[in-house]
Short mmCIF file of C-alpha atoms in Angstrom, two decimals:
data_model
loop_
_atom_site.label_atom_id
_atom_site.label_comp_id
_atom_site.label_asym_id
_atom_site.label_seq_id
_atom_site.Cartn_x
_atom_site.Cartn_y
_atom_site.Cartn_z
CA MET A 1 -2.13 -6.05 19.66
CA THR A 2 -0.23 -6.88 16.47
CA LEU A 3 -2.37 -5.99 13.48
CA LEU A 4 0.01 -6.25 10.59
CA ARG A 5 3.19 -8.31 10.38
CA ALA A 6 5.79 -8.80 7.66
CA GLU A 7 8.10 -11.76 8.15
CA GLY A 8 11.19 -12.14 6.00
CA ILE A 9 9.59 -10.55 2.95
CA GLY A 10 11.62 -10.07 -0.20
CA LYS A 11 10.72 -8.57 -3.56
CA ALA A 12 12.78 -8.09 -6.71
CA TYR A 13 11.96 -6.32 -9.95
CA GLY A 14 13.97 -8.31 -12.50
CA PRO A 15 17.53 -8.60 -11.22
CA THR A 16 17.07 -5.60 -8.88
CA PRO A 17 16.17 -6.44 -5.27
CA ALA A 18 13.68 -3.93 -3.86
CA LEU A 19 13.19 -5.60 -0.47
CA VAL A 20 15.48 -8.09 1.25
CA ASP A 21 14.35 -10.20 4.21
CA VAL A 22 12.23 -7.48 5.84
CA ASP A 23 10.50 -7.96 9.20
CA LEU A 24 8.06 -5.35 10.50
CA THR A 25 5.27 -5.35 13.04
CA VAL A 26 2.51 -2.72 13.24
CA ARG A 27 0.22 -2.61 16.26
CA ALA A 28 -3.34 -1.34 16.41
CA GLY A 29 -3.53 2.41 17.02
CA GLU A 30 0.15 2.94 16.25
CA VAL A 31 1.57 5.46 13.75
CA VAL A 32 4.74 4.05 12.17
CA ALA A 33 6.85 6.17 9.85
CA VAL A 34 8.84 4.45 7.11
CA MET A 35 11.74 6.60 6.03
CA GLY A 36 14.67 6.21 3.66
CA PRO A 37 16.23 7.63 0.51
CA SER A 38 14.47 7.60 -2.86
CA GLY A 39 14.49 4.13 -4.41
CA SER A 40 15.29 2.44 -1.09
CA GLY A 41 12.16 0.25 -1.17
CA LYS A 42 9.79 2.28 1.04
CA SER A 43 6.85 2.25 -1.36
CA THR A 44 7.40 -1.41 -2.29
CA LEU A 45 7.21 -2.24 1.41
CA LEU A 46 3.95 -0.31 1.76
CA HIS A 47 2.51 -2.03 -1.32
CA CYS A 48 3.46 -5.47 0.02
CA LEU A 49 1.93 -4.74 3.44
CA ALA A 50 -1.26 -3.44 1.83
CA GLY A 51 -1.63 -6.53 -0.35
CA ILE A 52 -1.20 -4.52 -3.56
CA VAL A 53 2.04 -6.31 -4.45
CA ARG A 54 2.71 -9.94 -3.57
CA PRO A 55 6.23 -10.44 -2.13
CA ASP A 56 8.44 -13.08 -3.77
CA THR A 57 9.42 -14.55 -0.40
CA GLY A 58 8.19 -14.35 3.18
CA ALA A 59 4.69 -13.64 4.44
CA VAL A 60 2.45 -10.71 5.37
CA THR A 61 -0.25 -11.36 7.93
CA TYR A 62 -3.09 -9.00 8.75
CA ASP A 63 -5.10 -9.73 11.87
CA GLY A 64 -3.80 -13.29 11.77
CA ARG A 65 -4.69 -13.84 8.10
CA ASP A 66 -1.94 -14.57 5.56
CA LEU A 67 -2.29 -11.90 2.84
CA THR A 68 0.26 -13.62 0.63
CA ALA A 69 -1.89 -16.75 0.44
CA MET A 70 -5.14 -14.88 -0.31
CA SER A 71 -6.74 -14.65 -3.74
CA ASP A 72 -6.68 -11.34 -5.63
CA ALA A 73 -10.40 -10.94 -4.93
CA GLY A 74 -9.87 -11.58 -1.21
CA ARG A 75 -7.11 -8.99 -1.01
CA SER A 76 -9.20 -6.46 -2.97
CA ALA A 77 -12.08 -6.93 -0.53
CA LEU A 78 -9.71 -6.38 2.38
CA ARG A 79 -8.33 -3.21 0.79
CA ARG A 80 -11.84 -1.83 0.31
CA GLY A 81 -13.10 -2.69 3.78
CA ASP A 82 -10.23 -2.71 6.25
CA PHE A 83 -7.58 -0.52 4.67
CA GLY A 84 -7.56 3.18 3.79
CA PHE A 85 -5.11 4.85 1.41
CA VAL A 86 -3.72 8.37 1.07
CA PHE A 87 -1.30 9.17 -1.74
CA GLN A 88 0.94 12.13 -2.48
CA PHE A 89 -1.39 13.65 -5.06
CA GLY A 90 -4.77 12.82 -3.56
CA ARG A 91 -5.94 10.80 -6.58
CA LEU A 92 -9.44 12.18 -6.27
CA VAL A 93 -11.96 11.60 -9.06
CA PRO A 94 -12.07 14.95 -10.88
CA GLU A 95 -15.68 14.60 -12.12
CA LEU A 96 -17.11 14.12 -8.62
CA THR A 97 -17.56 16.78 -5.94
CA CYS A 98 -15.38 16.52 -2.84
CA VAL A 99 -18.21 15.12 -0.73
CA GLU A 100 -18.97 12.54 -3.45
CA ASN A 101 -15.27 11.61 -3.51
CA VAL A 102 -15.27 11.00 0.24
CA ALA A 103 -18.53 9.04 0.00
CA LEU A 104 -17.24 6.88 -2.87
CA PRO A 105 -15.79 3.99 -0.80
CA LEU A 106 -19.08 3.72 1.10
CA ARG A 107 -21.10 3.78 -2.12
CA LEU A 108 -18.87 1.02 -3.56
CA ALA A 109 -19.58 -0.99 -0.43
CA GLY A 110 -23.31 -0.67 -1.15
CA GLU A 111 -24.29 2.13 1.20
CA ARG A 112 -27.15 4.41 0.07
CA ARG A 113 -26.22 7.82 -1.30
CA ARG A 114 -27.81 9.94 1.42
CA ALA A 115 -26.29 8.02 4.33
CA ALA A 116 -22.90 7.83 2.60
CA GLU A 117 -22.80 11.56 1.91
CA ARG A 118 -23.89 12.38 5.45
CA LYS A 119 -20.95 10.38 6.82
CA ALA A 120 -18.66 11.94 4.21
CA LEU A 121 -19.67 15.42 5.32
CA GLU A 122 -19.01 14.54 8.96
CA TRP A 123 -15.48 13.47 8.02
CA LEU A 124 -14.93 16.62 5.98
CA GLU A 125 -16.00 18.68 9.01
CA ARG A 126 -13.60 16.76 11.20
CA LEU A 127 -10.80 17.46 8.77
CA GLU A 128 -11.73 21.15 8.67
CA ALA A 129 -12.72 20.96 5.00
CA ALA A 130 -16.52 21.02 5.15
CA GLY A 131 -16.57 24.23 3.10
CA VAL A 132 -15.30 22.51 -0.05
CA GLY A 133 -17.78 19.62 -0.04
CA GLY A 134 -19.75 20.89 -3.04
CA ARG A 135 -16.70 21.74 -5.15
CA ARG A 136 -14.79 19.53 -7.54
CA PRO A 137 -11.12 18.66 -6.77
CA GLY A 138 -9.88 21.00 -9.53
CA GLU A 139 -11.55 23.93 -7.75
CA VAL A 140 -9.83 23.50 -4.35
CA SER A 141 -6.26 24.10 -3.11
CA GLY A 142 -3.71 21.31 -2.73
CA GLY A 143 -4.05 21.38 1.06
CA GLN A 144 -7.85 21.15 0.88
CA ALA A 145 -7.68 18.33 -1.70
CA GLN A 146 -5.36 16.37 0.58
CA ARG A 147 -7.76 16.77 3.53
CA VAL A 148 -10.49 15.41 1.25
CA ALA A 149 -8.21 12.47 0.42
CA VAL A 150 -7.61 11.81 4.13
CA ALA A 151 -11.37 11.98 4.79
CA ARG A 152 -11.92 9.46 1.98
CA ALA A 153 -9.30 7.15 3.50
CA LEU A 154 -10.96 7.27 6.93
CA VAL A 155 -14.64 7.26 6.01
CA THR A 156 -14.93 3.47 6.05
CA SER A 157 -13.36 3.34 9.55
CA PRO A 158 -10.37 1.31 8.32
CA ARG A 159 -8.16 -0.53 10.76
CA VAL A 160 -5.01 0.41 8.85
CA VAL A 161 -4.32 3.59 6.90
CA PHE A 162 -1.49 3.47 4.36
CA ALA A 163 -0.18 6.95 3.62
CA ASP A 164 2.45 7.27 0.89
CA GLU A 165 4.11 10.72 1.10
CA PRO A 166 0.77 12.31 2.07
CA THR A 167 2.32 15.75 2.51
CA GLY A 168 4.87 15.52 -0.31
CA ALA A 169 3.04 18.03 -2.50
CA LEU A 170 2.11 20.48 0.29
CA ASP A 171 3.86 23.47 1.86
CA SER A 172 5.09 23.18 5.47
CA LEU A 173 1.98 24.62 7.13
CA ASN A 174 -0.55 22.60 5.13
CA GLY A 175 1.60 19.49 5.46
CA GLU A 176 1.66 19.79 9.22
CA GLN A 177 -2.07 20.44 9.45
CA VAL A 178 -2.79 17.36 7.36
CA MET A 179 -0.49 15.26 9.54
CA ARG A 180 -2.05 16.56 12.76
CA LEU A 181 -5.55 15.81 11.47
CA LEU A 182 -4.57 12.39 10.11
CA GLY A 183 -2.79 11.45 13.35
CA ASP A 184 -5.62 12.68 15.59
CA ALA A 185 -8.34 11.00 13.51
CA ALA A 186 -6.45 7.71 13.37
CA ARG A 187 -5.77 7.71 17.11
CA ASP A 188 -9.41 8.55 17.87
CA THR A 189 -10.61 5.63 15.75
CA GLY A 190 -7.83 3.24 16.87
CA ALA A 191 -6.56 2.81 13.31
CA ALA A 192 -2.90 2.02 12.71
CA VAL A 193 -1.11 4.29 10.24
CA LEU A 194 1.80 3.27 8.07
CA LEU A 195 3.31 6.52 6.91
CA VAL A 196 5.91 6.60 4.13
CA THR A 197 7.77 9.88 4.13
CA HIS A 198 11.19 11.34 3.47
CA GLU A 199 10.44 14.40 5.63
CA ALA A 200 11.68 14.20 9.21
CA ARG A 201 9.19 16.81 10.45
CA VAL A 202 6.36 14.64 9.10
CA ALA A 203 7.85 11.50 10.62
CA ALA A 204 7.93 13.32 13.97
CA TYR A 205 4.14 12.87 14.10
CA SER A 206 4.64 9.12 14.32
CA ASP A 207 5.07 6.96 17.41
CA ARG A 208 8.18 5.32 15.96
CA GLU A 209 10.06 5.09 12.71
CA VAL A 210 11.92 2.51 10.68
CA VAL A 211 14.47 3.25 7.99
CA VAL A 212 14.70 1.36 4.71
CA ARG A 213 18.08 1.37 2.99
CA ASP A 214 18.89 -0.70 -0.09
CA GLY A 215 15.77 -2.78 0.56
CA ARG A 216 16.73 -3.65 4.13
CA ILE A 217 14.98 -2.31 7.17
CA ARG A 218 16.39 -0.83 10.35
CA ASP A 219 14.08 -0.31 13.29
CA LEU A 220 15.61 2.69 15.05
CA MET A 221 13.64 2.33 18.25
CA GLY A 222 12.33 -1.21 18.30
CA ALA A 223 8.67 -1.97 18.71
CA PRO A 224 7.22 -0.30 21.83
CA MET B 1 34.08 18.26 20.18
CA SER B 2 36.04 16.08 22.61
CA ILE B 3 39.72 16.57 21.77
CA GLY B 4 40.70 13.82 24.22
CA HIS B 5 38.55 11.21 22.49
CA THR B 6 39.70 12.38 19.06
CA LEU B 7 43.38 12.05 20.00
CA LEU B 8 42.68 8.65 21.52
CA GLY B 9 40.95 7.57 18.32
CA LEU B 10 43.96 8.68 16.29
CA LEU B 11 46.21 6.59 18.55
CA GLU B 12 44.27 3.43 17.76
CA SER B 13 46.17 2.95 14.52
CA GLY B 14 49.50 2.89 16.42
CA PRO B 15 51.70 4.78 18.89
CA ARG B 16 52.61 8.38 18.03
CA HIS B 17 54.50 11.31 19.41
CA GLY B 18 52.61 14.39 20.56
CA TYR B 19 53.80 16.27 17.50
CA ASP B 20 52.53 13.55 15.12
CA LEU B 21 49.20 13.57 16.91
CA LYS B 22 48.83 17.32 16.46
CA ARG B 23 49.73 17.02 12.78
CA ALA B 24 47.23 14.19 12.22
CA PHE B 25 44.50 16.10 14.09
CA ASP B 26 45.11 19.32 12.14
CA GLU B 27 45.16 17.46 8.84
CA LYS B 28 41.88 15.63 9.45
CA PHE B 29 39.83 17.89 11.71
CA GLY B 30 41.59 21.20 12.34
CA HIS B 31 41.22 22.92 8.97
CA ASP B 32 40.00 26.17 10.45
CA ARG B 33 41.13 25.65 14.03
CA PRO B 34 44.48 23.88 14.44
CA LEU B 35 45.41 22.55 17.89
CA HIS B 36 47.95 24.32 20.05
CA TYR B 37 50.86 22.21 21.25
CA GLY B 38 49.90 23.09 24.80
CA GLN B 39 46.44 21.56 24.26
CA VAL B 40 47.95 18.33 22.96
CA TYR B 41 50.35 17.92 25.88
CA SER B 42 47.83 18.88 28.57
CA THR B 43 45.30 16.47 27.03
CA MET B 44 47.88 13.67 26.84
CA SER B 45 48.86 14.24 30.49
CA ARG B 46 45.22 13.89 31.49
CA LEU B 47 44.75 10.74 29.40
CA LEU B 48 47.95 9.30 30.89
CA LYS B 49 46.75 10.06 34.42
CA ASN B 50 43.42 8.37 33.68
CA GLY B 51 45.13 5.25 32.31
CA LEU B 52 43.74 5.70 28.79
CA VAL B 53 47.21 6.01 27.23
CA GLU B 54 50.66 4.88 28.26
CA VAL B 55 54.15 5.99 27.38
CA ASP B 56 55.44 3.60 24.76
CA GLY B 57 58.94 5.03 24.59
CA ILE B 58 61.01 8.13 25.19
CA GLU B 59 63.46 9.58 22.71
CA PRO B 60 66.02 11.99 24.05
CA GLY B 61 66.70 14.99 21.84
CA GLU B 62 68.29 18.40 21.94
CA GLY B 63 65.18 19.94 23.42
CA PRO B 64 62.75 18.26 25.81
CA GLU B 65 62.39 14.47 25.65
CA ARG B 66 59.88 13.22 23.09
CA LYS B 67 57.34 10.79 24.51
CA ARG B 68 55.65 8.29 22.28
CA TYR B 69 52.12 7.48 23.44
CA ALA B 70 50.15 4.28 22.94
CA ILE B 71 46.46 3.73 23.62
CA THR B 72 45.57 1.26 26.40
CA GLU B 73 42.71 -1.27 26.41
CA ALA B 74 40.78 1.15 28.64
CA GLY B 75 41.42 3.88 26.06
CA VAL B 76 40.05 1.72 23.20
CA THR B 77 36.96 0.98 25.28
CA ASP B 78 36.55 4.68 26.04
CA VAL B 79 36.70 5.65 22.34
CA GLY B 80 34.23 2.89 21.48
CA ARG B 81 31.82 4.14 24.13
CA TRP B 82 32.10 7.75 22.93
CA LEU B 83 31.51 6.78 19.30
CA ALA B 84 28.49 4.62 20.17
CA GLN B 85 26.82 7.30 22.28
CA ALA B 86 24.49 9.77 20.56
CA GLU B 87 25.29 13.45 20.91
CA LYS B 88 22.69 15.71 22.43
CA PRO B 89 20.99 17.23 19.39
CA GLU B 90 21.92 20.89 19.30
CA PRO B 91 22.77 23.44 16.62
CA TYR B 92 26.21 23.34 15.03
CA LEU B 93 26.87 19.79 16.07
CA GLN B 94 28.38 18.90 12.73
CA SER B 95 32.06 19.19 13.60
CA THR B 96 31.69 16.61 16.40
CA LEU B 97 29.61 14.28 14.24
CA TYR B 98 32.00 14.60 11.33
CA THR B 99 34.90 13.75 13.66
CA LYS B 100 33.06 10.70 15.00
CA VAL B 101 32.25 9.45 11.51
CA VAL B 102 35.85 9.81 10.31
CA LEU B 103 37.21 8.11 13.43
CA ALA B 104 34.74 5.25 13.06
CA LEU B 105 35.94 4.76 9.48
CA LEU B 106 39.59 4.94 10.51
CA THR B 107 39.19 2.48 13.37
CA GLY B 108 37.06 -0.09 11.53
CA ARG B 109 33.89 0.59 13.53
CA SER B 110 30.47 0.97 11.95
CA ALA B 111 29.98 4.57 10.85
CA ALA B 112 26.53 3.67 9.48
CA GLU B 113 25.44 2.47 12.91
CA LEU B 114 26.80 5.63 14.52
CA LEU B 115 24.77 7.75 12.08
CA ASP B 116 21.62 5.69 12.74
CA THR B 117 22.05 6.07 16.51
CA GLN B 118 22.32 9.81 16.07
CA ARG B 119 19.36 9.87 13.70
CA ALA B 120 17.21 8.08 16.30
CA GLU B 121 18.21 10.63 18.92
CA HIS B 122 17.36 13.54 16.62
CA LEU B 123 13.99 12.00 15.78
CA ARG B 124 13.25 11.36 19.44
CA LEU B 125 13.74 15.05 20.18
CA MET B 126 11.73 16.05 17.09
CA ARG B 127 8.86 13.87 18.27
CA GLU B 128 8.99 15.47 21.70
CA LEU B 129 8.99 18.99 20.18
CA THR B 130 6.10 18.06 17.89
CA ARG B 131 4.05 16.91 20.88
CA ARG B 132 4.89 20.11 22.77
CA LYS B 133 3.92 22.13 19.71
CA GLN B 134 0.55 20.41 19.42
CA ASP B 135 -0.27 21.10 23.05
CA GLY B 136 1.11 24.63 23.12
CA ASP B 137 0.06 28.15 22.11
CA LEU B 138 1.31 29.99 19.05
CA ALA B 139 4.52 31.13 20.80
CA ASP B 140 5.31 27.51 21.73
CA GLN B 141 4.58 26.45 18.18
CA LEU B 142 6.95 29.01 16.68
CA ILE B 143 9.75 28.25 19.13
CA CYS B 144 9.38 24.50 18.56
CA ASP B 145 9.23 25.01 14.78
CA HIS B 146 12.53 26.89 14.89
CA ALA B 147 14.19 23.99 16.70
CA LEU B 148 12.49 21.44 14.43
CA PHE B 149 13.79 23.08 11.25
CA HIS B 150 17.34 23.06 12.64
CA LEU B 151 17.07 19.41 13.64
CA GLU B 152 15.69 18.58 10.22
CA ALA B 153 18.70 20.24 8.60
CA ASP B 154 21.00 18.10 10.79
CA LEU B 155 19.07 15.00 9.79
CA ARG B 156 19.47 15.79 6.11
CA TRP B 157 23.20 16.05 6.70
CA LEU B 158 23.15 12.67 8.50
CA GLU B 159 21.31 11.10 5.55
CA LEU B 160 23.63 12.58 2.97
CA THR B 161 26.68 11.48 4.94
CA ALA B 162 25.25 7.96 5.24
CA ALA B 163 24.87 7.90 1.47
CA ARG B 164 28.47 9.02 1.02
CA LEU B 165 30.20 6.76 3.54
CA GLY B 166 31.96 4.74 0.83
CA GLN B 167 33.38 7.89 -0.74
CA LEU B 168 34.40 9.31 2.63
CA ALA B 169 36.10 6.04 3.64
CA GLU B 170 38.19 6.22 0.46
CA ALA B 171 39.07 9.84 1.12
CA VAL B 172 40.24 9.28 4.69
CA GLY B 173 41.77 5.86 4.09
CA GLY B 174 39.34 3.84 6.24
CA SER B 175 36.71 1.25 5.54
CA ALA B 176 32.93 1.86 5.41
CA ARG B 177 30.73 -0.46 7.46
#
């Protein structure tokens, strides 16, 4: 089932085109890697698909709804409820403990503290990071912090996870563990993952990959 | 590397004598391993027998007669097929890939497409190794990791070459597509 679809999207920053007439389809439960050189438009594509950036041309539809026609508030609500995000440097809130960080999206959605933290702890256990729940992000390793970030992205049971270089700041072993856990968790929950990476070994955890070059996309395998 | 396909590719720009072919091959691809004359003539005999080249003319000389070879339609098709087909990902593949890229540039084919086809093949194997690694024991993991790191190095070369196609086209006198 097609969950997310970009049709002919284009985006320019001033005179510089970042995306040119891009088509991409992401199905439910599928892990798609977006690869390409630095500055090729990978992150802009992810931001357009996630409704963070509005493309200048073309349309993005999520579950049949046109993201490009939605209000800012509508897109924000979608990002909180249906989408999860993992970034290169975790972006955890330093003042909160790890379990509070994971529980944060649930708390923002109105869930009570105890129930939210119980779910957060379950996700930390699943990501083999339960031991750091009571610590603050500054007190844990990069690999542990990234597992916390993945737990936070998945705690709301999103239908799409957007991961922008999620292993970019990790060594090989930690990077692979994070990818294995992210891939397994997403497949178990049926979430689609859009994975931006420049590392081929990370992309090898995906079901298929597309390459962005000079703002244009090349689907190396075609949709399955 | 397929010497037959490389010589055929060099013939696409026009008929040449065996000696010219050897010189062109050595200049472009044989820096550390020039071709022997015997290899050129045995390869040309095989290509002739298979209908991939034809004799375009014969010049008598003091020594043996000098044949000038021209590529046939079947030969052009054969080169095109070879260039479009991904190589089996394996270590030390670079000399074959480099040859294919240069020939694509020289013959006006898409070198970028060739690199993407190869990239897809590398990634397909990497995905397969990653799955095997996830299902395997530590020994499997280490063996797969070794292969994965080598494939990743190849891929980085493919990416860098893709980024330098314009430069390479200028250097070899072809056109980047």
